[in-house]
Coordinates of C-alpha atoms in Angstrom, one line a residue:
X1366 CA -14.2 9.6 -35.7
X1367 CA -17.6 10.3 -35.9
X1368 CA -19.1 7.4 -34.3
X1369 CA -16.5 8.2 -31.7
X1370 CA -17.8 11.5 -31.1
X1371 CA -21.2 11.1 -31.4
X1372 CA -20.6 8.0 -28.8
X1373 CA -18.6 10.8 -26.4
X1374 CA -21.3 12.9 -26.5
X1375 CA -24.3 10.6 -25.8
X1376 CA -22.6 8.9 -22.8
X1377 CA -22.1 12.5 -21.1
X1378 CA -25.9 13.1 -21.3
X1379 CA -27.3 13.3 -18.2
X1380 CA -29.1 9.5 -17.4
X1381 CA -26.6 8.2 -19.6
X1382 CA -25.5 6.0 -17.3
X1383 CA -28.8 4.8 -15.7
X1384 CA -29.7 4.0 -19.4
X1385 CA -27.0 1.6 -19.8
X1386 CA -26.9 -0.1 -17.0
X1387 CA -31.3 -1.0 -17.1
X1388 CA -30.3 -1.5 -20.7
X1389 CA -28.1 -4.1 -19.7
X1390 CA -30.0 -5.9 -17.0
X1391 CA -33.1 -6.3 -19.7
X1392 CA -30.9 -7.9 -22.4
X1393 CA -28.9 -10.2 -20.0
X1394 CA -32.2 -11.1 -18.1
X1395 CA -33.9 -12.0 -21.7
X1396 CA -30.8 -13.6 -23.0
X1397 CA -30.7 -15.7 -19.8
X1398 CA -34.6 -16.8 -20.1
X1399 CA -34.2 -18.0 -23.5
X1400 CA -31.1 -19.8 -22.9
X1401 CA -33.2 -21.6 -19.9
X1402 CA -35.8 -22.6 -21.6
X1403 CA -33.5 -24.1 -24.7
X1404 CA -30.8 -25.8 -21.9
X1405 CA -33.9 -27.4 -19.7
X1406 CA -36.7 -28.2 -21.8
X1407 CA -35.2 -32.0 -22.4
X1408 CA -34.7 -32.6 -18.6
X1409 CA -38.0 -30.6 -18.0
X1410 CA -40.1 -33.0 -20.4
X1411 CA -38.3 -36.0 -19.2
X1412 CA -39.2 -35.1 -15.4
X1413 CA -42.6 -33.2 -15.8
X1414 CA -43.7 -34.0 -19.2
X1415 CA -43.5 -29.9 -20.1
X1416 CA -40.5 -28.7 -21.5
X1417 CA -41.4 -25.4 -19.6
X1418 CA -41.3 -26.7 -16.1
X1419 CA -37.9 -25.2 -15.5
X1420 CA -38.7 -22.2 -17.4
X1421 CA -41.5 -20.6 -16.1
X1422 CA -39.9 -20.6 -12.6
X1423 CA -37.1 -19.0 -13.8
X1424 CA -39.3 -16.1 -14.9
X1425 CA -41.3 -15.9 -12.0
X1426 CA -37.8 -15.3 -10.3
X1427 CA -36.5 -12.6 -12.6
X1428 CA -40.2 -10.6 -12.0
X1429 CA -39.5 -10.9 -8.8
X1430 CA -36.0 -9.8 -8.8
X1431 CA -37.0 -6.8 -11.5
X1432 CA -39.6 -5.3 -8.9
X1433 CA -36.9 -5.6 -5.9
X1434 CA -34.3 -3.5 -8.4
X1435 CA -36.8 -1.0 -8.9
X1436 CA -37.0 -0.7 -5.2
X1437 CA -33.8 -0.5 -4.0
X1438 CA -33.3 2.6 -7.1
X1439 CA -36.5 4.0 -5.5
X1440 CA -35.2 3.0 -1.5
X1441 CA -33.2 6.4 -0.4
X1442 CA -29.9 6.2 0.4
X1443 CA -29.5 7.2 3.8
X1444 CA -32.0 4.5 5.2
X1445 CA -29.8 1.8 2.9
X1446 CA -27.1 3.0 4.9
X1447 CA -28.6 3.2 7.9
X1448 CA -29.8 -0.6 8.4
X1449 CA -27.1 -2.2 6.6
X1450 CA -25.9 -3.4 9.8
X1451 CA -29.5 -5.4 10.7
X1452 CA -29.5 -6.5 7.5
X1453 CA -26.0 -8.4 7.9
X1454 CA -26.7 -9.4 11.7
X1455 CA -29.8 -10.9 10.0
X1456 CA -28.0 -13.1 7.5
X1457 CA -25.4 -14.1 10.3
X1458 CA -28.8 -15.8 12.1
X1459 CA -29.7 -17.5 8.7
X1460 CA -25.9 -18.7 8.2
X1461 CA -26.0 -19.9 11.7
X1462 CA -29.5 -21.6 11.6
X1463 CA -28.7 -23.7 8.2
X1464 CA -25.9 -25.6 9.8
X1465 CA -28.9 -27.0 12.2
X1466 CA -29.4 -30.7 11.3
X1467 CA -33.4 -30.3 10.6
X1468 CA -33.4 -26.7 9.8
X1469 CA -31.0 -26.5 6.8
X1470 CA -31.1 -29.1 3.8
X1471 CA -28.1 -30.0 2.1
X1472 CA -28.0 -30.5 -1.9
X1473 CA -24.9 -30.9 -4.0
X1474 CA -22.8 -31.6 -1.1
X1475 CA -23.3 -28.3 0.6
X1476 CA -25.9 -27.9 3.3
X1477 CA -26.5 -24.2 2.7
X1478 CA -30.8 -24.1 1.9
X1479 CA -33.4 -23.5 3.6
X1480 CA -36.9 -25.4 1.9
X1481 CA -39.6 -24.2 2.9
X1482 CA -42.7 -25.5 0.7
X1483 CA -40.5 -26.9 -2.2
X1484 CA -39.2 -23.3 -2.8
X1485 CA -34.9 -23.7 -2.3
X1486 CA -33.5 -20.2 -0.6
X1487 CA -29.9 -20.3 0.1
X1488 CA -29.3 -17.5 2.8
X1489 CA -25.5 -17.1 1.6
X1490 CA -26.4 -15.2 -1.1
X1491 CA -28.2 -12.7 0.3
X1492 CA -25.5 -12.5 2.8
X1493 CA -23.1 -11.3 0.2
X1494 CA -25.3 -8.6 -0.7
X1495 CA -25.3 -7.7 3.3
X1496 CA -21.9 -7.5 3.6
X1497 CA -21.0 -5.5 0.2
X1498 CA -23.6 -2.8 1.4
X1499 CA -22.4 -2.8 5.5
X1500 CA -18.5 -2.9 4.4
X1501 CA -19.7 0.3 2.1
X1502 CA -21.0 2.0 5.0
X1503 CA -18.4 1.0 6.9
X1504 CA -15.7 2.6 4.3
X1505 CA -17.9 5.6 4.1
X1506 CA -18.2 6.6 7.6
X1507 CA -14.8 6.9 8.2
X1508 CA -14.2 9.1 4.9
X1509 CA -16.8 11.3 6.2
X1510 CA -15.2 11.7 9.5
X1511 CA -11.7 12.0 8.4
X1512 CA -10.9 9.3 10.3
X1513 CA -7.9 7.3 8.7
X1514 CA -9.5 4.5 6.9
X1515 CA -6.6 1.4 7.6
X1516 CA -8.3 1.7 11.1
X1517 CA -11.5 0.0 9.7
X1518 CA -9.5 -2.9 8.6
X1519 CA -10.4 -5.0 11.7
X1520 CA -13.9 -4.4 11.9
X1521 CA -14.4 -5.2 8.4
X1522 CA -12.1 -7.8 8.4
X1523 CA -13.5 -9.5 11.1
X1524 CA -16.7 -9.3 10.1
X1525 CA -15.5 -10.8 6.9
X1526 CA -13.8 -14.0 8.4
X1527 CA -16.8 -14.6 10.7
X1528 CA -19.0 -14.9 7.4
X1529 CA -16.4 -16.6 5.6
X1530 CA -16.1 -19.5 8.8
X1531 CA -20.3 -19.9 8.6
X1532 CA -19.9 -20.2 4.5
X1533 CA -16.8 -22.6 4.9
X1534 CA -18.6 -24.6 7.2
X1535 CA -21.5 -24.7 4.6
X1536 CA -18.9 -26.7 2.4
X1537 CA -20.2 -23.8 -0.4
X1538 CA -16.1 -23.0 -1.9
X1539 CA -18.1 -20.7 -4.4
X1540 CA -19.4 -18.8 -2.4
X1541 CA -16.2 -18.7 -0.1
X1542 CA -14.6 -17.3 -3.0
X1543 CA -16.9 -14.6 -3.4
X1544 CA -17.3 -13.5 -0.1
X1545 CA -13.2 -12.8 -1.0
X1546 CA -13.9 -10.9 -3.9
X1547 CA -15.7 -8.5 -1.9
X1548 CA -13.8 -8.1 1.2
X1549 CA -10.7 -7.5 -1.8
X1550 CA -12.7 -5.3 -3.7
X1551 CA -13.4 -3.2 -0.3
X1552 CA -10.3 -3.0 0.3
X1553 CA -8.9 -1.8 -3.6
X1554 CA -11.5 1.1 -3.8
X1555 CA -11.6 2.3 0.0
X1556 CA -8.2 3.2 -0.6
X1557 CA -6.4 1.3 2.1
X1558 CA -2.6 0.7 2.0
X1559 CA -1.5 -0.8 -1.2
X1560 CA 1.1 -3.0 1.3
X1561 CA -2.1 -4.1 3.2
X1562 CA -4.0 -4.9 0.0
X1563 CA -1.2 -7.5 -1.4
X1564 CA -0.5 -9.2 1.8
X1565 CA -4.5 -9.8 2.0
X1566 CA -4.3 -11.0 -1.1
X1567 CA -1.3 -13.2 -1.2
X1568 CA -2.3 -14.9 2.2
X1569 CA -6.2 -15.6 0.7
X1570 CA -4.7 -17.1 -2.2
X1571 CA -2.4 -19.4 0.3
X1572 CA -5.9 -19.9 2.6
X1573 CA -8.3 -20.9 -0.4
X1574 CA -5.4 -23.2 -1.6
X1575 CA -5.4 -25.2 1.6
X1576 CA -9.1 -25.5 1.6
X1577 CA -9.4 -26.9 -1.9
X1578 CA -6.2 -29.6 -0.8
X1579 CA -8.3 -30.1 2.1
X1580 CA -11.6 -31.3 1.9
X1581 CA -12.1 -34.8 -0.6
X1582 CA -15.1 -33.2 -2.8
X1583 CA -12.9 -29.9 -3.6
X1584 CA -9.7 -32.2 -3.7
X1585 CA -11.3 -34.0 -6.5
X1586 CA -11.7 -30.7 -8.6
X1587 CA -8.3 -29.6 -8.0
X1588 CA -7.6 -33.5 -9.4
X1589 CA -9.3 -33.0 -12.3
X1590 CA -7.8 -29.9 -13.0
X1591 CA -4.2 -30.6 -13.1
X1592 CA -5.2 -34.3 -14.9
X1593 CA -7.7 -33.4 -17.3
X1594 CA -7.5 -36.6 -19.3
X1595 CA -7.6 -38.8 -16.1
X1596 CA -11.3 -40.6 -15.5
X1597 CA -13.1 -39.1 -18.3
X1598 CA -16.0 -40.8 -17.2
X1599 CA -16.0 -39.4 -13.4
X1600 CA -14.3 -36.7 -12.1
X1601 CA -13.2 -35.2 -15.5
X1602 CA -17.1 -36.0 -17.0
X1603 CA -18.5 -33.0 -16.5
X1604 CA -16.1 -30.6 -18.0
X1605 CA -15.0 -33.0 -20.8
X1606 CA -18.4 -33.2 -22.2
X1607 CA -18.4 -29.3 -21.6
X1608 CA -15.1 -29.4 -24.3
X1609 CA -17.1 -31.3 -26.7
X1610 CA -20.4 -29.3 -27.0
X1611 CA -18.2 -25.7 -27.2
X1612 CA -16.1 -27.7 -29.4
X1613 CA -19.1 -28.9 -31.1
X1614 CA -20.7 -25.4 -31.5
X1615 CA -17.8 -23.9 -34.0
X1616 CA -17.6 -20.3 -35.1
X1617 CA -21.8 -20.0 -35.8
X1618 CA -23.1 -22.9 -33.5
X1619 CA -25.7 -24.9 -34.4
X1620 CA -28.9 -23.0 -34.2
X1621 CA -30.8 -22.2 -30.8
X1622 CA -32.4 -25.0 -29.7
X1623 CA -30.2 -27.6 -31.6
X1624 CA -27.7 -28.5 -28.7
X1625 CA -26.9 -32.3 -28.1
X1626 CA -25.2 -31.9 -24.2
X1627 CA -28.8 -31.3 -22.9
X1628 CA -29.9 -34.2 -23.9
X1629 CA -28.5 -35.7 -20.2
X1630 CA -24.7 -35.6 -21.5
X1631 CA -23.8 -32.5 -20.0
X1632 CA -25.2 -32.4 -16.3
X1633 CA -25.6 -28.9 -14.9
X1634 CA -26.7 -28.1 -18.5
X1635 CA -28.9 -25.4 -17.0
X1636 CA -27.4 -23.9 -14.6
X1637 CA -23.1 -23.8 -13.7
X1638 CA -22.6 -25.3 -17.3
X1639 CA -25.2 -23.0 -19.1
X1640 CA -22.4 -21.4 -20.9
X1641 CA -21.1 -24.4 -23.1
X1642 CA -24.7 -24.8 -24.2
X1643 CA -24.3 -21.2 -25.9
X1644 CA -21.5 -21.9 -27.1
X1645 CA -23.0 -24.9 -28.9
X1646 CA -25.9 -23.7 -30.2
X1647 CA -25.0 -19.9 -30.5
X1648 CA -21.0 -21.5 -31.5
X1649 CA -18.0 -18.7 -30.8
X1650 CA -19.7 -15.6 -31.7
X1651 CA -22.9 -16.2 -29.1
X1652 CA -20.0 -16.6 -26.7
X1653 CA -18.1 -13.5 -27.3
X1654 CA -21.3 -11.9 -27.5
X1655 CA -21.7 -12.9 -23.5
X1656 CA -18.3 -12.5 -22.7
X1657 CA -19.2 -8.3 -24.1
X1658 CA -22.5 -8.2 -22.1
X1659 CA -20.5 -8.3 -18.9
X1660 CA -17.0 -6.5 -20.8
X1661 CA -20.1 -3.4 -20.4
X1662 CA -20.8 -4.3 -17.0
X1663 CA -17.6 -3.8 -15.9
X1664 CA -16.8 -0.4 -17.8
X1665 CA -20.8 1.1 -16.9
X1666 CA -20.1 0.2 -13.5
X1667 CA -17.2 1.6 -12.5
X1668 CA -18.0 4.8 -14.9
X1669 CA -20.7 5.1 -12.4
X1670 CA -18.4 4.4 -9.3
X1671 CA -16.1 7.6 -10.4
X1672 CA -18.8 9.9 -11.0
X1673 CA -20.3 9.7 -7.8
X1674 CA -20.1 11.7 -5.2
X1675 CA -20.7 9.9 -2.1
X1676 CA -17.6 7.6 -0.8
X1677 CA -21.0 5.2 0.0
X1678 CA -22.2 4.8 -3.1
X1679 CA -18.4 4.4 -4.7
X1680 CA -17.7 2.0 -2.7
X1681 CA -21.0 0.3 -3.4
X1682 CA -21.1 0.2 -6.8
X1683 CA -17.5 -0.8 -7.1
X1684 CA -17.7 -3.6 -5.2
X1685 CA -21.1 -5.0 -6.9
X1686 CA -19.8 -4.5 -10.2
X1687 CA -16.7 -6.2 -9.6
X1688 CA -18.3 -9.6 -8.0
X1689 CA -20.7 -9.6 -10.5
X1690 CA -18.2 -9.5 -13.3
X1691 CA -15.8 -11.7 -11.7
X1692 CA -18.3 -13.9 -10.8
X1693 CA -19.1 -14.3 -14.5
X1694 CA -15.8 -14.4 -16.0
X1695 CA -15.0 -17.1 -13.3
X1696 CA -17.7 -19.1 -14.5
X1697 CA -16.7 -19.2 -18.2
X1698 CA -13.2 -20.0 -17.2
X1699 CA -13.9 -23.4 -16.0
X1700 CA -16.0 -24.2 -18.4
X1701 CA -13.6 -23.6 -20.9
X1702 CA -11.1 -25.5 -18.3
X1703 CA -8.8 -22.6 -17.7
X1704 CA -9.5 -23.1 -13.8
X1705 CA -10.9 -25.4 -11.4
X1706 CA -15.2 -26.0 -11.3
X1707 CA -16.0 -23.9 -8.6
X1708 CA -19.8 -24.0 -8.6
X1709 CA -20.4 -20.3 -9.4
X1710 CA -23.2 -19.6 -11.8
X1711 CA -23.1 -17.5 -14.5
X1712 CA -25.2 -14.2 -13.2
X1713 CA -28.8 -13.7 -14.8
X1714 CA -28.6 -16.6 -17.3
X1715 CA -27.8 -20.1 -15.4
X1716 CA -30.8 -21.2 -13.7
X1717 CA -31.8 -20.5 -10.0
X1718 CA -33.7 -18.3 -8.0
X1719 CA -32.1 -17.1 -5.3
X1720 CA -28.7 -16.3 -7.9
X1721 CA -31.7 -14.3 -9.6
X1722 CA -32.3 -12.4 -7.1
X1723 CA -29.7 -11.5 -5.3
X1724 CA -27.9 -10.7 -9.1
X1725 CA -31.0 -8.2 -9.5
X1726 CA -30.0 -6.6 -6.0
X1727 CA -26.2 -6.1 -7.0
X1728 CA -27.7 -4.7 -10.0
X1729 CA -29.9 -2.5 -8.4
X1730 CA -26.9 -0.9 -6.2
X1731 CA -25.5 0.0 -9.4
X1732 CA -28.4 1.2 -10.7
X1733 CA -29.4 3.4 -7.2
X1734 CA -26.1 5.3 -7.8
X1735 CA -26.3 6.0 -11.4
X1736 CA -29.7 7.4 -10.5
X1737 CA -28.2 9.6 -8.3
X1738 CA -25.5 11.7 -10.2
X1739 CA -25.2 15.0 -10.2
X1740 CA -26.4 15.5 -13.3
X1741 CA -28.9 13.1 -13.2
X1742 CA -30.3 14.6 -10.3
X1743 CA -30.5 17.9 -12.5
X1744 CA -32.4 16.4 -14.9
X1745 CA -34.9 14.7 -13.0
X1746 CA -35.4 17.8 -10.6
X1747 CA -36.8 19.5 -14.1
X1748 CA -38.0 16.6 -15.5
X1749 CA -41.8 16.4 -14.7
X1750 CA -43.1 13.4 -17.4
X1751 CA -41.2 10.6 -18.9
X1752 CA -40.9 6.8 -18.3
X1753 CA -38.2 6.7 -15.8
X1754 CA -39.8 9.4 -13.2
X1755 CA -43.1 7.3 -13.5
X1756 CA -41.3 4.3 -12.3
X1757 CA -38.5 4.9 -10.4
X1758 CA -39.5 8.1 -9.1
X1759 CA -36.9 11.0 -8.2
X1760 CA -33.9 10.5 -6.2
X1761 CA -34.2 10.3 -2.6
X1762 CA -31.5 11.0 -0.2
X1763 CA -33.4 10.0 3.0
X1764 CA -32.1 12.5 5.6
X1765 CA -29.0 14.5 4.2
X1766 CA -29.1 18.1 4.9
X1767 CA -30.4 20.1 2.0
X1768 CA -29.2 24.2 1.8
X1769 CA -31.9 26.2 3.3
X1770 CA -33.8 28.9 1.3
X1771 CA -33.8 32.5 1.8
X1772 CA -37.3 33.5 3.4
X1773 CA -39.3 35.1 0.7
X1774 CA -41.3 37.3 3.1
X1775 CA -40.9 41.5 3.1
X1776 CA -37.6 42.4 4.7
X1777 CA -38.4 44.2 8.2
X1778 CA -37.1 47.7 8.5
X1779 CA -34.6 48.5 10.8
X1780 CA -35.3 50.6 14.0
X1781 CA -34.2 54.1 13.9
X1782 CA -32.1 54.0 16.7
X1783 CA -30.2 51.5 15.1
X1784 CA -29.7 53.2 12.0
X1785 CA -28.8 56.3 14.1
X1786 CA -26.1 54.3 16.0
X1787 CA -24.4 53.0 12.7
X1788 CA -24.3 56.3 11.6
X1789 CA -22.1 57.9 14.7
X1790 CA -19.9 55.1 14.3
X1791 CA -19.4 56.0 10.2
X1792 CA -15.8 57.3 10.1
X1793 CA -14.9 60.7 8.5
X1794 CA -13.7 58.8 5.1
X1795 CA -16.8 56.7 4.8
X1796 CA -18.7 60.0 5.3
X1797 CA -16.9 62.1 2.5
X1798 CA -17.4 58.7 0.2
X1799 CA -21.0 59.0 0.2
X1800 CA -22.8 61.3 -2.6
X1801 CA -24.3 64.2 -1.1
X1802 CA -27.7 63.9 -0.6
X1803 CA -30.5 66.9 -1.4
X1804 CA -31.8 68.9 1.2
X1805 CA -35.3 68.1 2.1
X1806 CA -38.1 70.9 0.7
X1807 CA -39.6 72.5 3.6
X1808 CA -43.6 72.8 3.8
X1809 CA -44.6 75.6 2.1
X1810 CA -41.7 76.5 0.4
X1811 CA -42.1 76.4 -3.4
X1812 CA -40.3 74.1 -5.4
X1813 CA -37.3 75.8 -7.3
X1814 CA -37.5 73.0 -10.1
X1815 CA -41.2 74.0 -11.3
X1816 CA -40.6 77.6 -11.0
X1817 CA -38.3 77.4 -14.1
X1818 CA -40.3 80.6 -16.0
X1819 CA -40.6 80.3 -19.4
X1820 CA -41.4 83.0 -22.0
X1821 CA -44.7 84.0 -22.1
X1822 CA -45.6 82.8 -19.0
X1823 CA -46.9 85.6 -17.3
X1824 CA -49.6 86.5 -20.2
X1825 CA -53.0 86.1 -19.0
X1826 CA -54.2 84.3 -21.8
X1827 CA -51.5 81.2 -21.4
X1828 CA -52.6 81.1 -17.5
X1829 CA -53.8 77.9 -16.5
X1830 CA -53.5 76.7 -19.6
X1831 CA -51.6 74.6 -22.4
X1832 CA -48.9 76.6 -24.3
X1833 CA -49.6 76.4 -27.6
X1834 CA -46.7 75.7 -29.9
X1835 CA -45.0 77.9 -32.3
X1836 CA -45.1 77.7 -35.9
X1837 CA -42.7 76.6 -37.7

């Protein structure tokens, strides 16, 4: 009971939020650069002749990713909302231009990168961001003018589906299935129509089911899936050799650094299959351990969606904490083999740059609203020192309308005319309520009030003088 309380009370600090959610994003960055390093640094010496030619591009990525979370907390909100929609017409030019034999390179079956001097920069991913932050606004702008929100449904929904044709066409079934975990998420916390929400849902569930019976390369997983002891050593490789090394790994693991799938049994050991080398080396309790990193996630993140005030930022934090979770729990379930390999990384710990990124930007939403709770904006208006006004600065609203002060100045005096008319307009009641007022002294006229004579005042010798007092 008194962990309990003492929990209760910390978490309704003011900041309390923002702590744990930069908290968070530190300890699931590190945790992902170590695990890097120890997945990659066979391949890496194999390849380079370093064990650290993976890693230290991975960290280059995550400071790159920290300083653009810092900026979108700093970035005010109103100038977020306002270019939203650039930022998405934007990533619709990228998602068009990839397609472009010449333009866009295709790797692991999916021609969705642009390389431009051996850096890889897949523009779908920055796309999701775009449209998270745009449907938000979206969402918001109708709350705001009480317009009912079900009439947003077709914008938003074709916007959605024109993403989701570039993305299919891509041949990128991850990242077709998170573009659906936003549009759904949009949908649950805008408040639309419950009847809308689960017709959505049942006909993307049909839709993403005919393009995995569709195509040959996500045929093959949905094969694999429902046979998992046909072909072992094809289509079932990858995620039987994932079995083996969690399987491997027990209840303790075997010791950071000691896993045997990275020694070119696993492939992907670095990045979409990242998790069963923690669950090998770290064994069952390095897995929970991940699996409670994003548990927190979840609960921080929509703490910080309900204590906001502005439908924008509710909507926006809602819908980055729930890809980001559900992008992670979707990850461990197929490498456990509870679902189809879909190709979705595990946020901030499998290996890539862009996924680092973009991961830090969802973060960042989160972030930029916890930083701007009522209470936290309290704090921070007093607050004049400390580590988090030094970095991220106060919170910045960008052009919302502030209550004006009263002018300090001296309050001008009525004219007398004025005071006059308001007078003759007094009533005969209002008149007899106010206390009667002293006549004004005339010039010349003595006051009555220091003519009080006292005894002995007319004796010469106590003229002009102090009266002495009496003896006791």
């Amino acid at each position: 009971m008194k962990f309990r309380a003492r929990a209760t009370t910390w978490t309704s600090r003011p900041l309390s939020d923002f702590h744990m959610i930069v908290g968070l994003v530190v300890l699931i960055v590190a945790f992902g650069l170590l695990m890097v390093l120890s997945s990659s640094s066979v391949e890496s010496y194999v390849l380079s002749g370093t064990s650290y030619a993976r890693f230290w591009p991975q960290c280059m990525f995550a400071a790159i990713g920290l300083v653009l979370f810092v900026a979108v907390v700093r970035v005010p909100t109103e100038l977020m909302r306002k270019y939203s929609p650039w930022l998405l017409i934007f990533c619709l030019i990228l998602l068009v231009l990839v397609l472009i034999p010449g333009i866009g390179s295709e790797q692991m079956g999916a021609r969705s990168w642009f390389v431009v001097a051996g850096i890889s920069f897949q523009p779908s991913e920055l796309a999701k961001l775009a449209l998270a932050i745009w449907s938000a606004a979206t969402v918001a702008s109708f709350l705001n003018a009480r317009i009912d929100v079900n009439r947003a449904l077709p914008v938003i929904g074709g916007t959605t589906l024109l993403v989701l044709i570039l993305v299919v066409l891509e041949k990128d079934l991850g990242t077709t299935i998170t573009i659906g975990i936003i549009f759904m998420s949009v949908l649950w916390f805008g408040l639309f129509r419950l009847r809308t929400f689960v017709m959505l849902t049942v006909g993307s569930g049909v839709a993403f089911l005919v393009l995995a019976l569709t195509a040959g390369y996500r045929s093959d997983r949905i094969k694999a899936y429902l046979n998992p002891d046909l072909d072992p050593q094809g289509l079932n490789f990858q995620s039987t050799q994932a079995k083996y090394a969690l399987a491997n790994g027990g209840i303790f693991g075997r010791g950071l650094g000691q896993s045997d799938a990275k020694w070119s049994y696993l492939p992907q050991a670095h990045n979409d299959f990242i998790f069963a080398v923690i669950g090998e080396e770290l064994g069952l309790i390095g897995a929970l351990i991940v699996v409670a990193l994003f548990a927190a996630v979840l609960v921080v993140g929509l703490r910080i969606a309900k204590r906001s005030t502005d439908p924008f930022l509710k909507v926006m934090t809602a819908t980055a904490t729930t890809l980001i979770v559900m992008q992670a729990f979707i990850n461990i379930a197929y490498v456990v083999g509870l679902i189809p390999v879909t190709g979705l990384q595990l946020p901030l710990i499998s290996a890539g740059g862009t996924s680092m990124i973009t991961t830090l930007l969802m973060f960042g939403l989160i972030a930029h609203a916890a930083f701007r709770e009522p209470e936290a904006v309290a704090s921070l208006e007093s607050a004049s020192r400390g580590w988090v006004p030094f970095v991220f600065g106060k919170p910045r609203f960008g052009e919302a309308k502030k209550p004006k002060k009263a002018p300090q100045g001296r309050v001008r005096e009525r004219p007398q005319q004025q005071r006059r008319g308001e007078q003759a307009r007094r009533s005969p009641q209002q008149e007899r309520r106010r206390p009667a007022q002293p006549e004004p002294r005339r010039s010349g006229q003595p006051d009555r009030r220091r003519s009080v004579r006292r005894d002995g005042d007319d004796d010469r010798q106590y003229r002009g003088g102090t009266r002495p007092r009496r003896a006791s």
